[in-house]
Short mmCIF file of C-alpha atoms in Angstrom, two decimals:
data_model
loop_
_atom_site.label_atom_id
_atom_site.label_comp_id
_atom_site.label_asym_id
_atom_site.label_seq_id
_atom_site.Cartn_x
_atom_site.Cartn_y
_atom_site.Cartn_z
CA MET A 1 239.06 111.02 122.81
CA PRO A 2 241.48 109.60 125.42
CA GLY A 3 244.41 111.86 126.11
CA PRO A 4 247.60 111.94 128.20
CA SER A 5 245.78 111.77 131.54
CA THR A 6 244.03 108.50 130.65
CA PRO A 7 245.83 105.62 132.41
CA ARG A 8 247.85 103.77 129.80
CA GLY A 9 247.64 100.02 129.86
CA ARG A 10 249.49 97.30 127.97
CA VAL A 11 247.55 94.94 125.70
CA ALA A 12 248.90 91.86 123.95
CA VAL A 13 247.11 90.78 120.78
CA ILE A 14 248.04 87.29 119.64
CA GLY A 15 247.78 86.78 115.88
CA ALA A 16 248.26 89.33 113.07
CA GLY A 17 245.33 88.52 110.80
CA PRO A 18 242.53 91.03 110.15
CA ALA A 19 241.14 90.56 113.67
CA GLY A 20 244.50 91.09 115.31
CA MET A 21 245.55 94.06 113.21
CA ALA A 22 242.17 95.76 113.63
CA THR A 23 242.32 95.20 117.39
CA ALA A 24 245.83 96.62 117.56
CA LEU A 25 244.79 99.72 115.60
CA SER A 26 241.70 100.40 117.68
CA VAL A 27 243.40 99.73 121.04
CA HIS A 28 246.26 102.03 120.02
CA GLN A 29 243.73 104.75 119.17
CA ALA A 30 242.22 104.19 122.63
CA GLY A 31 245.52 105.31 124.14
CA HIS A 32 247.00 102.00 125.30
CA ASP A 33 250.29 100.36 124.41
CA VAL A 34 249.90 97.34 122.12
CA LEU A 35 251.99 94.28 121.37
CA LEU A 36 250.78 92.54 118.20
CA LEU A 37 252.45 89.14 118.40
CA GLU A 38 252.73 87.04 115.24
CA ARG A 39 254.33 83.58 115.38
CA TYR A 40 255.36 83.58 111.71
CA LYS A 41 258.16 85.64 110.22
CA GLN A 42 255.60 87.90 108.55
CA ALA A 43 251.91 88.68 108.73
CA ARG A 44 250.59 86.71 105.78
CA PRO A 45 247.11 86.09 104.39
CA ALA A 46 245.57 82.63 104.35
CA GLY A 47 243.63 82.60 101.09
CA ASN A 48 243.22 84.96 98.19
CA ILE A 49 239.62 86.03 97.43
CA LEU A 50 237.62 88.22 99.79
CA ASN A 51 234.46 90.32 100.16
CA LEU A 52 233.83 93.16 102.61
CA TRP A 53 230.44 94.62 103.57
CA PRO A 54 229.95 98.31 104.52
CA PRO A 55 230.32 97.95 108.33
CA PRO A 56 233.92 96.65 108.26
CA ILE A 57 234.78 99.19 105.57
CA LYS A 58 233.45 101.95 107.84
CA ALA A 59 235.42 100.53 110.79
CA LEU A 60 238.61 100.38 108.72
CA ARG A 61 238.24 104.02 107.75
CA LEU A 62 237.72 105.07 111.36
CA MET A 63 240.85 103.17 112.39
CA GLY A 64 242.94 105.03 109.84
CA VAL A 65 243.14 102.37 107.13
CA ASP A 66 243.16 103.61 103.55
CA THR A 67 240.08 102.11 101.85
CA GLU A 68 240.26 104.18 98.68
CA ASP A 69 239.88 101.85 95.68
CA LEU A 70 240.38 98.85 97.97
CA GLY A 71 237.81 96.74 96.13
CA ALA A 72 235.18 96.72 93.42
CA PRO A 73 231.67 97.83 94.50
CA CYS A 74 229.10 95.11 93.79
CA ALA A 75 225.38 94.44 93.91
CA THR A 76 224.30 90.93 94.91
CA GLU A 77 221.87 88.41 93.47
CA PHE A 78 221.20 84.73 94.11
CA ARG A 79 220.36 82.70 90.99
CA SER A 80 219.77 79.13 89.87
CA ALA A 81 222.44 77.39 87.78
CA THR A 82 220.48 78.30 84.65
CA GLY A 83 220.42 82.00 85.56
CA ARG A 84 216.94 82.35 87.10
CA ARG A 85 217.04 85.09 89.77
CA ARG A 86 215.95 83.95 93.22
CA VAL A 87 217.09 86.83 95.44
CA LYS A 88 218.08 90.43 94.95
CA ILE A 89 219.71 92.14 97.92
CA ASP A 90 218.53 95.75 97.84
CA MET A 91 220.62 98.15 99.86
CA PRO A 92 219.40 101.64 100.82
CA GLN A 93 220.51 104.25 98.30
CA ASP A 94 222.52 106.25 100.84
CA ILE A 95 224.60 103.14 101.63
CA VAL A 96 225.12 102.47 97.93
CA ASP A 97 226.17 106.09 97.44
CA GLU A 98 228.64 106.03 100.34
CA TYR A 99 230.21 102.64 99.68
CA GLY A 100 229.59 102.30 95.95
CA GLY A 101 227.46 99.17 96.37
CA GLY A 102 226.38 96.47 98.77
CA PHE A 103 229.94 95.26 99.32
CA ILE A 104 233.35 95.29 97.67
CA GLY A 105 235.24 92.41 96.06
CA LEU A 106 239.01 92.35 96.57
CA LEU A 107 242.01 90.11 97.11
CA ARG A 108 243.03 89.36 100.67
CA PRO A 109 246.72 90.33 100.33
CA GLU A 110 245.86 93.96 99.60
CA LEU A 111 243.75 94.20 102.76
CA TYR A 112 246.75 92.95 104.72
CA GLU A 113 248.97 95.54 103.05
CA ARG A 114 246.58 98.36 103.92
CA LEU A 115 246.27 97.19 107.55
CA LEU A 116 250.03 96.79 107.92
CA SER A 117 250.62 100.28 106.52
CA ALA A 118 248.27 101.75 109.13
CA LEU A 119 249.96 100.05 112.12
CA PRO A 120 252.18 102.35 114.19
CA SER A 121 255.88 101.53 114.14
CA GLY A 122 256.94 98.89 116.66
CA VAL A 123 253.46 97.48 117.33
CA LEU A 124 253.84 94.36 115.17
CA GLN A 125 256.39 91.84 116.45
CA VAL A 126 256.91 88.89 114.09
CA ASP A 127 258.51 85.52 114.82
CA ARG A 128 257.13 85.79 118.36
CA GLY A 129 254.96 82.81 119.19
CA VAL A 130 253.07 82.59 122.48
CA GLU A 131 253.09 79.18 124.14
CA SER A 132 250.83 79.91 127.11
CA PHE A 133 249.57 82.55 129.49
CA VAL A 134 248.40 82.86 133.09
CA GLN A 135 246.46 85.69 134.66
CA ASP A 136 245.50 87.03 138.05
CA GLU A 137 243.99 90.23 139.37
CA ARG A 138 247.26 92.10 138.74
CA GLY A 139 247.77 91.22 135.09
CA VAL A 140 248.68 88.59 132.50
CA THR A 141 252.00 86.82 132.01
CA LEU A 142 252.74 85.40 128.55
CA THR A 143 255.33 82.67 128.05
CA MET A 144 256.86 83.04 124.61
CA SER A 145 258.14 80.28 122.34
CA ASP A 146 261.74 81.30 123.03
CA GLY A 147 261.22 81.02 126.79
CA SER A 148 261.01 84.75 127.47
CA VAL A 149 258.01 86.33 129.19
CA GLU A 150 255.88 89.41 128.62
CA HIS A 151 253.71 91.11 131.23
CA VAL A 152 250.55 92.85 130.07
CA ASP A 153 247.22 94.02 131.45
CA VAL A 154 244.96 92.37 128.85
CA VAL A 155 245.44 89.54 126.37
CA VAL A 156 243.37 89.22 123.19
CA GLY A 157 243.22 85.94 121.29
CA ALA A 158 243.14 86.72 117.58
CA ASP A 159 244.84 83.40 116.89
CA GLY A 160 242.31 81.71 114.62
CA ILE A 161 240.15 78.62 114.70
CA ASP A 162 242.83 76.66 116.60
CA SER A 163 243.24 79.45 119.14
CA MET A 164 245.50 78.77 122.10
CA VAL A 165 243.74 81.55 124.00
CA ARG A 166 240.30 79.99 123.44
CA ARG A 167 241.61 76.57 124.46
CA THR A 168 243.15 78.01 127.62
CA LEU A 169 239.93 79.78 128.60
CA TRP A 170 237.35 77.19 127.58
CA GLY A 171 239.16 73.90 127.00
CA ASP A 172 239.44 71.92 123.80
CA ALA A 173 236.40 71.10 121.68
CA PRO A 174 235.99 69.46 118.27
CA LYS A 175 235.50 71.53 115.17
CA ARG A 176 232.17 71.27 113.40
CA GLU A 177 232.90 69.71 110.02
CA HIS A 178 230.56 70.91 107.27
CA ASN A 179 231.76 68.18 104.88
CA LEU A 180 232.09 70.87 102.22
CA HIS A 181 235.02 72.35 100.37
CA ILE A 182 235.52 75.44 98.28
CA PHE A 183 237.69 76.14 95.24
CA GLY A 184 238.42 79.80 94.57
CA GLY A 185 240.42 81.81 92.09
CA PHE A 186 240.72 85.12 90.29
CA THR A 187 241.59 86.51 86.90
CA PHE A 188 242.35 89.89 85.37
CA ASP A 189 241.68 88.69 81.84
CA GLU A 190 238.84 90.29 79.94
CA VAL A 191 235.77 88.05 80.12
CA PRO A 192 233.02 89.66 77.99
CA SER A 193 230.21 87.62 79.54
CA ALA A 194 231.04 88.88 83.06
CA THR A 195 229.35 92.14 84.04
CA ALA A 196 231.35 94.51 86.20
CA GLY A 197 229.80 95.58 89.50
CA MET A 198 227.95 92.34 90.18
CA CYS A 199 228.08 89.49 92.66
CA ILE A 200 226.17 86.46 91.42
CA LEU A 201 225.72 83.44 93.69
CA SER A 202 224.27 80.52 91.71
CA HIS A 203 223.20 77.08 92.87
CA SER A 204 222.67 73.83 91.04
CA ARG A 205 221.22 70.81 92.82
CA THR A 206 224.50 70.19 94.69
CA VAL A 207 227.02 72.96 93.86
CA GLN A 208 227.36 76.69 94.44
CA GLY A 209 229.05 78.64 91.67
CA ALA A 210 229.68 82.31 92.36
CA TRP A 211 231.62 85.27 91.01
CA THR A 212 232.15 88.96 91.73
CA SER A 213 234.05 91.91 90.38
CA ILE A 214 237.30 92.75 92.15
CA ARG A 215 239.84 95.54 92.28
CA ASN A 216 243.46 94.91 93.17
CA HIS A 217 246.20 97.53 93.07
CA GLY A 218 244.20 99.56 90.58
CA ARG A 219 243.38 96.64 88.29
CA SER A 220 239.88 95.37 87.58
CA GLY A 221 239.13 91.67 87.43
CA PHE A 222 236.91 88.94 88.75
CA GLN A 223 237.00 86.36 91.53
CA TRP A 224 235.01 83.13 91.51
CA TRP A 225 234.41 80.16 93.75
CA MET A 226 232.86 76.71 93.51
CA LEU A 227 231.51 75.06 96.65
CA ALA A 228 230.46 71.42 96.92
CA ALA A 229 230.12 68.51 99.32
CA SER A 230 233.35 66.64 100.08
CA THR A 231 235.32 65.10 102.91
CA GLU A 232 238.74 65.06 101.23
CA PHE A 233 240.38 65.84 97.90
CA GLN A 234 243.75 65.08 96.33
CA GLY A 235 243.27 65.90 92.63
CA ASP A 236 244.11 68.89 90.44
CA LEU A 237 242.41 72.04 91.75
CA HIS A 238 241.86 73.75 88.43
CA SER A 239 240.50 70.61 86.77
CA GLU A 240 238.04 69.97 89.59
CA ALA A 241 236.88 73.59 89.59
CA THR A 242 236.37 73.33 85.83
CA ARG A 243 234.28 70.19 86.27
CA LEU A 244 232.14 71.76 88.98
CA GLY A 245 231.64 74.92 86.95
CA SER A 246 230.58 73.14 83.78
CA GLU A 247 226.91 72.94 84.83
CA PHE A 248 226.58 76.72 85.23
CA VAL A 249 225.76 79.35 82.64
CA SER A 250 228.27 82.01 81.60
CA PRO A 251 230.42 83.56 82.84
CA ILE A 252 231.49 80.94 85.41
CA PRO A 253 233.05 78.44 82.96
CA GLU A 254 234.88 81.27 81.16
CA LEU A 255 236.18 82.79 84.40
CA ILE A 256 237.59 79.46 85.54
CA ARG A 257 239.12 78.79 82.15
CA SER A 258 240.88 82.18 82.14
CA THR A 259 242.35 81.64 85.63
CA SER A 260 245.93 80.44 85.99
CA SER A 261 246.32 77.20 87.99
CA LYS A 262 248.64 79.03 90.42
CA ASP A 263 245.79 81.37 91.32
CA VAL A 264 243.38 78.60 92.37
CA GLN A 265 243.10 77.55 96.01
CA ARG A 266 241.03 75.03 97.92
CA TRP A 267 240.06 74.85 101.56
CA PRO A 268 237.71 72.62 103.58
CA ILE A 269 234.89 74.35 105.45
CA ARG A 270 234.58 73.95 109.19
CA ASP A 271 233.63 76.08 112.14
CA ARG A 272 232.97 75.77 115.87
CA LYS A 273 229.65 76.08 117.65
CA PRO A 274 229.13 79.54 119.19
CA LEU A 275 230.47 80.17 122.66
CA LYS A 276 228.15 81.50 125.36
CA GLN A 277 230.96 83.71 126.66
CA TRP A 278 234.20 84.96 125.13
CA SER A 279 236.00 86.58 128.07
CA ILE A 280 237.37 85.48 131.40
CA GLY A 281 239.14 87.99 133.64
CA ARG A 282 241.67 89.88 131.56
CA ALA A 283 241.45 87.68 128.45
CA THR A 284 239.07 87.76 125.50
CA LEU A 285 238.70 86.53 121.92
CA VAL A 286 238.15 88.13 118.51
CA GLY A 287 237.70 86.90 114.95
CA ASP A 288 237.96 83.21 114.16
CA ALA A 289 239.17 82.50 117.69
CA ALA A 290 235.72 83.54 118.89
CA HIS A 291 233.46 82.68 115.94
CA PRO A 292 235.00 80.79 113.01
CA THR A 293 232.47 81.08 110.20
CA SER A 294 231.79 79.35 106.91
CA PRO A 295 232.48 81.35 103.74
CA TYR A 296 228.74 81.05 103.11
CA ALA A 297 228.40 84.14 105.30
CA ALA A 298 230.95 86.08 103.21
CA TYR A 299 231.57 87.88 106.50
CA GLY A 300 234.46 86.17 108.30
CA ALA A 301 237.12 88.83 107.76
CA GLY A 302 234.47 91.53 108.07
CA MET A 303 233.25 90.37 111.47
CA ALA A 304 236.86 89.97 112.60
CA THR A 305 237.56 93.58 111.63
CA GLU A 306 234.45 94.77 113.46
CA ASP A 307 235.48 92.82 116.57
CA GLY A 308 238.82 94.62 116.68
CA TYR A 309 237.21 98.01 116.19
CA PHE A 310 234.61 97.52 118.94
CA LEU A 311 237.08 96.07 121.44
CA GLY A 312 239.41 99.04 121.16
CA ARG A 313 236.53 101.46 121.58
CA ARG A 314 235.35 99.63 124.71
CA LEU A 315 238.84 99.87 126.25
CA ALA A 316 239.05 103.64 125.70
CA GLY A 317 239.34 105.47 129.00
CA VAL A 318 239.57 102.24 131.01
CA ASP A 319 242.22 101.88 133.72
CA LEU A 320 243.58 98.48 132.70
CA SER A 321 245.25 97.98 136.07
CA ASP A 322 241.75 97.73 137.57
CA GLN A 323 240.52 94.13 137.24
CA ALA A 324 236.85 95.01 137.71
CA ALA A 325 237.03 97.78 135.13
CA VAL A 326 238.63 95.42 132.61
CA GLU A 327 236.00 92.73 133.18
CA THR A 328 233.20 95.29 132.76
CA ALA A 329 234.70 96.58 129.51
CA LEU A 330 235.19 93.09 128.07
CA ALA A 331 231.64 92.11 128.96
CA ALA A 332 230.34 95.26 127.29
CA PHE A 333 232.42 94.45 124.20
CA GLU A 334 231.23 90.89 123.72
CA GLY A 335 227.59 91.45 124.75
CA PRO A 336 226.35 92.74 121.37
CA ARG A 337 228.97 90.85 119.34
CA ARG A 338 228.05 87.31 120.42
CA PRO A 339 224.45 87.21 119.11
CA HIS A 340 225.39 88.98 115.88
CA THR A 341 228.30 86.67 115.06
CA ALA A 342 226.40 83.58 116.19
CA ARG A 343 223.53 84.42 113.82
CA GLN A 344 225.89 84.84 110.90
CA SER A 345 227.79 81.66 111.70
CA GLN A 346 224.67 79.56 112.18
CA GLN A 347 222.94 80.91 109.08
CA ALA A 348 226.04 80.13 107.03
CA TYR A 349 226.05 76.58 108.40
CA VAL A 350 222.34 76.06 107.69
CA LEU A 351 222.59 77.41 104.14
CA GLY A 352 225.55 75.16 103.43
CA GLN A 353 223.65 72.11 104.63
CA MET A 354 220.47 73.09 102.80
CA PHE A 355 222.18 73.63 99.45
CA HIS A 356 224.73 70.81 99.55
CA GLN A 357 223.68 68.10 102.00
CA ALA A 358 219.94 67.77 101.31
CA PRO A 359 218.88 64.18 100.44
CA ARG A 360 218.41 63.68 96.70
CA PRO A 361 214.58 63.28 96.89
CA LEU A 362 214.34 66.66 98.62
CA GLN A 363 216.57 68.59 96.23
CA ALA A 364 213.88 69.07 93.58
CA VAL A 365 211.36 70.14 96.25
CA ARG A 366 213.89 72.59 97.73
CA ASP A 367 214.62 74.13 94.32
CA LEU A 368 210.92 74.44 93.52
CA VAL A 369 210.40 76.32 96.78
CA LEU A 370 213.38 78.59 96.11
CA ASP A 371 212.26 79.32 92.54
CA ARG A 372 208.54 79.80 93.22
CA THR A 373 208.32 81.32 96.70
CA PRO A 374 209.85 84.36 98.46
CA LEU A 375 211.47 82.19 101.18
CA LEU A 376 215.10 82.85 100.24
CA GLN A 377 214.37 86.53 99.61
CA LYS A 378 213.09 86.83 103.18
CA VAL A 379 215.84 84.72 104.77
CA VAL A 380 218.75 86.36 102.92
CA GLY A 381 217.56 89.26 100.79
CA GLU A 382 215.80 91.11 103.59
CA SER A 383 217.84 90.04 106.62
CA SER A 384 221.26 90.93 105.17
CA PRO A 385 220.52 94.65 104.62
CA LYS A 386 219.00 94.85 108.10
CA GLU A 387 222.10 93.31 109.68
CA ILE A 388 224.30 95.74 107.76
CA LEU A 389 222.28 98.77 108.85
CA ASP A 390 222.24 97.55 112.45
CA GLN A 391 226.03 97.19 112.51
CA LEU A 392 226.55 100.61 110.91
CA ALA A 393 224.33 102.14 113.61
CA LEU A 394 226.32 100.39 116.34
CA ILE A 395 229.56 101.73 114.87
CA ASP A 396 228.10 105.26 114.84
CA ALA A 397 227.10 104.89 118.49
CA ALA A 398 230.48 103.47 119.50
CA GLU A 399 232.31 106.28 117.70
CA ALA A 400 230.19 108.95 119.36
CA GLU A 401 230.89 107.44 122.79
CA PHE A 402 234.60 107.13 121.94
CA HIS A 403 234.84 110.84 121.24
CA ARG A 404 232.97 111.62 124.47
CA THR A 405 235.45 109.61 126.54
CA PRO A 406 237.06 112.02 129.06
CA ALA A 407 240.70 112.82 128.47
#
């Protein structure tokens, strides 16, 4: 692992979401100084419900984040609205044994709390917006919102779907509107029809209704979400979720009914088409700045966490004053990440369109295919475990190389 003789560089990470905090943790472990710059007065989660697959959980552990009892282990099935099983995602037994299931269900604020607790003192700087940056072969100069400047060796854009860093590197581009929206909530009430340890994703002709177990600060409960086609909405969130959930079998209607209105959120779904390159010179992107992804992937925060982990490992042992060395490290970082994240993002987009935007005459045909053929099992049930195993193997390889890095 890098030691005192490794040249220390200075890295600015813009944005203190999961991508930014993971990047800061991993870069700090690599032996460099880190500025984690957050424009708001605190690092705060956008949203409430969340799922994490084994690879980001493994990365969190390696970066020193406490993952003990972070979420509820779950097994995943896709079903029709009437309860007919279409897909079962079978994970290898050793993965189930190590992580307790295929993924964990949790609430986003607790992940933020765990990440914040792991950050070294002085790394996070709140109320420090970045207006712009310029770079040359000697380094990067950031112009802050208050007019001050910071000089660093590398800048990392972890600043979300509207990333200033992405815009500076690649110009502005329109978001890809999915014309879908999602209502999500959670409850800790006892709901007898809901089975602990499960994630059930159900589809009617036009709506997805889903639920999973969760853990939050030692309490067991359930999260749920309803996803449907829409361009805008101005009504009551709980009432609309109740209406959408009414066509599904138990426990979805009961879970929604037991949820307080204050614990229901809505957000429109949009992303951006994958970039062919993330980095230029001394600047790169992570998380939603690089690959904003529909919740259909259930992998946005997870991929963001992985990005941060892998970037820090690639910067270990690198002399950040050396422009060529930085460019080589950033290219090595994004090389395997771009195809992986692009696949997840595009598959999430396609699934959303298939389930919610199919013309009415095709909906019955689609559902017949999904109910009577193994298509969805092959597309989702078999590909998801493979992706998870591939990412776990890449983390193992990155960690082995990290510990071989000369001091």
